[in-house]
Every structure is written in C-alpha cells, then in structure tokens.
C-alpha cells in the first residue's frame, strides 16, 4: 500500500483552513496562513506545507500566539515601514505591509519593511516572489529558534536563519531562492525523524558534539551551518539585521520564550525592496535583459537554475494535486476532533 495520499490543492487548503478555524484563528489569519502552507505543498516543499500545522498548533495550545491580532502598519520614514504583528503568525502582517513596501520602493528606489512580534512558521519564498512580481528586487531575512551551533562550536546558538531573494523577469516567473543558513531546514530533520531515516552527513551533531546522522540525536544536540564558517557568518548576519536592527528577538531569545512548547519561532523579519527603474532609469530594460543572458548561461550548460524546479512542481501540483505522507494526513485530520 502506498504510504502517501494524493490531495488536490483545494483539498489541502480546505484541510488547513478547517484545522486553523477549529483551533480559533480569526478568518483573516486563517486565509493568510493557509496561503503559505498550500504554497509549500504546491511547490514541492513538504517541510513547509501542512506539516507546519503541527508547529502552529503547538503555539496555539501553549498560548504563545495571538489568534486574532490585527497587524498595525506604521509609516516611519520615506523608505521604511514597520508592521506590528501583535504576537500573531507572520503571514497576515506581511500581507498588510506589502502594498506600503512596494509603494515606498517605487517612490524612493529602495525601501525596508520590519515585521515585528510575529510567529514565523513559513518559508520566505512567497514573500520575495510577491515583491518580484511587483517588478522589484526583493530580500527577506528572519531568525528562528536557537537550534544551530556556530562553526567550530557544539551548542545551539543560532537559528536556521533563512535568506531569500527575488528578481523580476519581464514576461516570466521571477528568479527566486530561499534557503536556510543551516545545512538543512529544521523541518527536513523532523521529517527524517518521523520516517525513521538517517540524515545526510554534516547536518548536525549529538549532545556530546559528535557528528551524527541520527535525526533524534541532532534534535537533542545541534544542527550545523552550511559551508562551515561561511554559513555561520551569514547566519550571524541574519541574527543582527532581523533581530537587533529591527528591534526584535534573537534566536536565543525566541527559544527561551518558547519554553519547550515546540511552537513557531517568535521575533521579527526584515524585507528589502529595490526598484530597478529608479536605480537605472530608462536603461532598466536593457540591464534586465543582460540578467536574462546570465540565466540562459546557467540553463544552457545543464546546470539547475534555482526556482525552475519550484515552478515545474507548481505546474504539476495544479494539474495533478500533491502526494503527502498518509501518516501526516491522518495526524492533521485528527486535529479536527
């Protein structure tokens, strides 16, 4: 028997919305959170799909997240907007602040948005993709829980601390990447643990600091940054620019606040948007065309251009639905009881 269940995207959305509604989220938050979980499943990112409901429910049950806070958008400078999420999950706050960020970037060329006091459970690619579809270059950064040891260390200090980037492509889907500065996403290790599979080498260490491929041992010990000191430095950068710079929590602060609830990381996010038209004026189309030559240079030699696999998965999912582990679907449906 296949250990997976095929669901249409409408069925995925219906299941996610029903669970979130059943556990008290207000309708605006239900819709915004469902959007990002469905996007994760749709684009082949199962670790950021309905699996994230389990983390969200941990936050809700422990009283670590507001169920109905209305984001407060504040225009604080010509190129800066702040959004106070009020202790709720992040997607609605981003949705409310995005139009202001885009407007400011188009007006002054470069704009920053700080999202504060939010529970962040989702991937960052939907956010930078939305910025890029507005014709802007986008960046996004956020800390998480302290799960990752710095290069050369063995104790958790840093978060998985993702970095995301989006580049507009006239007439086509944006170039987008989104990756953790750890060797893997936390969700990938959790999925390996659930399925009883060893992780690839280099993902983490056990509580004694010894390298291991045992997912349980990594979760009890520490994850590792990718690329040694390089990934560690990038992770530290994310801690700084999406923690102290925006006036919010570090990964150490976040996991302390969680207090063992195993809920969504709490803190802030920094998003940047740059308008090529303001940067380049009338020369913008010509220089964007030069960028297309770079992308073609990648594809023409058989290399993988980040984001293409995501868009291919999106087309398949829209036509055929998605395959989700049966055990996970049953676990999520049990949340409706």
XYZ file of C-alpha atoms in Angstrom:
337
model
C 0.000 0.000 0.000
C 1.268 3.456 -0.929
C 2.133 5.352 2.238
C 1.101 8.625 0.602
C -2.228 10.286 -0.068
C -2.957 12.365 -3.177
C -4.901 15.538 -2.481
C -5.898 18.383 -4.771
C -4.674 21.817 -3.762
C -8.262 22.758 -2.954
C -8.412 19.776 -0.600
C -5.131 20.814 1.024
C -6.467 24.327 1.513
C -9.747 23.054 2.905
C -7.958 20.837 5.411
C -5.579 23.584 6.554
C -8.343 26.152 6.889
C -10.588 23.737 8.793
C -7.845 22.930 11.321
C -6.870 26.568 11.883
C -10.514 27.621 12.182
C -11.240 24.746 14.566
C -8.477 25.977 16.859
C -9.627 29.571 16.982
C -7.737 31.604 14.383
C -9.677 34.571 13.036
C -10.669 34.410 9.380
C -8.005 36.860 8.093
C -5.294 34.782 9.773
C -6.826 31.510 8.552
C -6.664 32.704 4.940
C -3.146 34.150 5.154
C -1.648 31.138 6.954
C -3.363 28.705 4.593
C -1.926 30.545 1.596
C 1.675 29.925 2.650
C 1.128 26.290 3.691
C -0.609 25.499 0.414
C 2.236 27.240 -1.428
C 4.724 24.976 0.336
C 2.885 21.812 -0.738
C 2.205 23.155 -4.225
C 5.842 23.948 -4.914
C 7.284 20.683 -3.633
C 8.362 21.948 -0.216
C 6.668 19.418 2.037
C 8.617 20.523 5.101
C 6.839 23.901 4.800
C 3.407 22.568 3.828
C 0.698 21.125 6.045
C 3.438 19.689 8.252
C 3.716 23.213 9.655
C 0.234 22.871 11.147
C 1.781 20.793 13.928
C 4.111 23.622 14.937
C 1.301 26.160 14.699
C -0.939 24.043 16.910
C 1.841 23.769 19.497
C 1.988 27.578 19.600
C -1.781 27.880 19.892
C -2.173 25.257 22.606
C 0.623 26.781 24.665
C -0.880 30.257 24.371
C 2.242 31.504 22.600
C 0.449 33.248 19.716
C -2.435 35.667 19.307
C -5.363 34.199 17.377
C -6.876 37.454 16.152
C -4.416 40.362 16.454
C -4.827 42.948 13.707
C -1.450 43.985 12.262
C -0.610 47.655 12.752
C 1.184 49.229 9.777
C 3.274 52.318 10.591
C 4.879 54.628 8.037
C 8.007 55.727 9.890
C 10.225 57.202 7.138
C 10.227 57.726 3.361
C 11.926 54.350 2.856
C 10.838 52.457 5.967
C 7.610 50.796 7.069
C 7.096 48.813 10.259
C 4.343 46.264 10.848
C 3.489 45.166 14.377
C 2.012 41.667 14.128
C 0.790 41.822 17.724
C 2.071 38.382 18.621
C 0.168 36.644 15.816
C 1.518 34.482 12.997
C 3.503 36.393 10.367
C 1.637 35.884 7.049
C -1.159 38.407 7.644
C 1.295 41.069 8.815
C 3.320 40.629 5.625
C 0.169 40.777 3.508
C -0.919 44.049 5.131
C 2.501 45.670 4.854
C 3.414 44.589 1.310
C 1.487 47.323 -0.562
C 3.182 50.005 1.520
C 6.625 48.469 0.973
C 6.042 48.338 -2.793
C 4.751 51.917 -2.886
C 7.758 53.204 -0.967
C 10.254 51.318 -3.129
C 8.712 52.770 -6.265
C 8.742 56.252 -4.773
C 12.310 56.386 -3.431
C 14.015 53.425 -5.112
C 14.821 51.373 -2.003
C 12.568 50.524 0.925
C 12.738 48.342 4.019
C 9.948 46.711 5.992
C 10.321 45.393 9.527
C 7.711 42.907 10.688
C 7.788 42.702 14.465
C 6.447 40.417 17.178
C 5.298 37.559 14.984
C 5.344 33.784 14.979
C 7.195 32.711 11.834
C 6.498 29.158 10.629
C 6.566 29.567 6.848
C 9.084 29.602 4.030
C 10.239 33.028 2.828
C 9.943 32.397 -0.919
C 6.275 33.504 -1.177
C 7.276 36.890 0.224
C 10.182 37.643 -2.112
C 8.214 36.201 -5.039
C 5.409 38.665 -4.302
C 7.920 41.533 -4.216
C 9.481 40.396 -7.503
C 6.082 40.051 -9.202
C 5.615 43.739 -8.416
C 8.689 44.398 -10.588
C 11.074 44.868 -7.679
C 14.169 43.074 -6.404
C 13.391 41.569 -3.004
C 15.287 40.239 0.009
C 13.936 38.641 3.190
C 15.635 37.543 6.413
C 14.394 36.146 9.722
C 15.950 34.421 12.752
C 14.293 31.346 14.269
C 14.847 29.249 17.397
C 18.422 28.592 18.598
C 18.884 25.147 17.050
C 22.219 25.663 15.247
C 25.761 25.665 16.611
C 28.194 28.187 15.106
C 31.011 26.747 13.015
C 33.515 25.125 15.351
C 31.022 25.009 18.217
C 28.700 22.312 19.525
C 25.952 24.173 21.393
C 22.836 25.724 19.806
C 23.144 29.500 19.483
C 21.879 30.483 16.030
C 18.646 29.862 14.205
C 18.222 28.203 10.834
C 18.101 31.864 9.763
C 16.901 31.740 6.155
C 17.815 34.165 3.397
C 15.512 34.679 0.412
C 15.964 36.664 -2.804
C 13.649 37.508 -5.675
C 14.484 39.018 -9.088
C 11.782 40.155 -11.538
C 11.861 38.602 -15.006
C 9.780 40.557 -17.513
C 7.228 38.255 -19.100
C 8.147 35.282 -16.922
C 8.235 33.874 -13.424
C 10.674 35.604 -11.060
C 14.051 34.147 -10.182
C 13.667 33.192 -6.522
C 15.720 31.323 -3.978
C 15.092 30.668 -0.311
C 17.455 28.659 1.850
C 18.369 28.192 5.477
C 21.875 29.127 6.546
C 21.915 25.786 8.370
C 22.897 22.677 6.420
C 19.195 21.782 6.222
C 15.866 23.187 7.258
C 14.698 22.095 10.702
C 11.599 20.627 9.091
C 13.724 18.334 6.938
C 15.343 16.829 10.038
C 11.922 16.431 11.646
C 10.641 14.626 8.550
C 13.650 12.280 8.624
C 12.939 11.566 12.279
C 9.266 10.844 11.631
C 10.143 8.473 8.797
C 12.959 6.743 10.705
C 15.567 7.673 8.080
C 19.166 8.802 8.687
C 20.034 12.329 7.648
C 22.885 13.077 5.243
C 26.260 13.604 6.957
C 27.046 17.136 8.027
C 23.563 18.142 9.138
C 24.220 18.060 12.853
C 25.908 16.793 15.990
C 24.690 14.846 19.001
C 24.531 16.305 22.543
C 28.225 15.496 23.031
C 29.182 17.410 19.889
C 29.916 14.290 17.822
C 28.890 14.176 14.151
C 25.779 12.040 13.614
C 23.177 11.125 11.017
C 20.595 10.198 13.661
C 17.773 12.748 13.445
C 16.771 12.267 17.081
C 20.365 12.845 18.204
C 20.621 16.027 16.098
C 17.395 17.379 17.554
C 18.738 16.695 21.047
C 22.142 18.144 20.119
C 22.627 20.844 17.500
C 22.214 21.474 13.797
C 25.190 22.799 11.828
C 25.542 25.722 9.420
C 26.155 25.009 5.757
C 29.620 25.696 4.395
C 31.339 25.891 7.757
C 32.425 29.395 8.739
C 30.768 30.946 5.670
C 27.292 29.746 6.547
C 27.944 30.591 10.185
C 28.832 34.188 9.266
C 25.708 34.551 7.134
C 23.614 33.195 9.980
C 25.140 35.753 12.347
C 24.304 38.468 9.810
C 20.652 37.374 9.820
C 20.595 37.400 13.625
C 21.782 41.018 13.583
C 19.761 42.551 10.761
C 16.491 40.773 11.573
C 16.950 40.864 15.357
C 18.594 43.898 16.993
C 18.382 46.068 13.844
C 14.588 45.777 13.706
C 14.233 45.834 17.492
C 13.231 42.218 17.921
C 14.307 38.873 19.368
C 17.364 36.795 18.576
C 17.100 33.027 18.137
C 18.277 32.518 21.741
C 15.538 34.877 22.941
C 12.959 33.074 20.815
C 13.637 29.576 22.100
C 13.715 30.854 25.680
C 10.286 32.432 25.185
C 9.000 29.185 23.668
C 9.896 27.405 26.927
C 9.634 23.910 25.476
C 6.292 24.358 23.696
C 7.877 23.438 20.327
C 5.949 26.261 18.719
C 6.786 28.658 15.912
C 9.849 30.887 16.335
C 8.948 34.333 17.667
C 10.568 37.569 16.632
C 10.975 39.811 13.622
C 11.681 39.859 9.934
C 13.438 42.290 7.625
C 12.375 42.711 3.999
C 14.043 44.918 1.404
C 12.677 46.021 -1.961
C 14.663 47.768 -4.711
C 13.106 49.299 -7.825
C 15.324 48.716 -10.898
C 13.523 51.524 -12.717
C 14.524 54.047 -10.065
C 18.053 52.654 -9.891
C 18.622 52.614 -13.662
C 16.054 54.925 -15.205
C 15.495 54.405 -18.916
C 18.350 51.884 -19.027
C 16.474 49.417 -16.792
C 15.030 47.225 -19.600
C 18.439 46.804 -21.224
C 20.103 45.784 -17.989
C 17.281 43.397 -17.065
C 17.848 41.806 -20.478
C 21.512 41.320 -19.555
C 20.327 39.447 -16.482
C 18.367 37.109 -18.743
C 21.613 36.268 -20.533
C 23.074 35.145 -17.199
C 20.095 32.886 -16.552
C 20.404 31.417 -20.040
C 24.081 30.791 -19.409
C 23.153 28.643 -16.422
C 20.460 26.633 -18.171
C 22.370 26.192 -21.449
C 25.134 24.194 -19.746
C 22.712 21.877 -17.985
C 23.047 23.481 -14.567
C 19.995 23.976 -12.368
C 18.661 27.492 -12.107
C 17.138 27.999 -8.668
C 13.343 28.393 -8.770
C 12.775 26.436 -12.006
C 12.190 23.196 -10.128
C 9.708 25.012 -7.890
C 7.737 26.297 -10.881
C 7.763 22.857 -12.511
C 6.391 21.354 -9.295
C 3.757 24.099 -9.228
C 2.508 23.180 -12.689
C 2.288 19.500 -11.759
C 0.520 20.228 -8.497
C -2.060 22.450 -10.137
C -2.843 19.688 -12.623
C -2.416 16.542 -10.527
C -2.558 17.554 -6.870
C 0.134 16.625 -4.367
C 1.301 13.476 -2.585
C 1.506 13.791 1.201
C 2.599 11.095 3.674
C -0.502 9.187 4.827
C 0.612 9.325 8.458
C 0.845 13.118 8.314
C -2.578 13.494 6.699
C -4.124 11.279 9.375
C -2.356 13.255 12.107
C -3.616 16.540 10.694
C -7.183 15.273 10.264
C -7.119 14.150 13.904
C -6.671 17.813 14.827
C -10.277 18.378 13.763
C -11.602 16.075 16.510
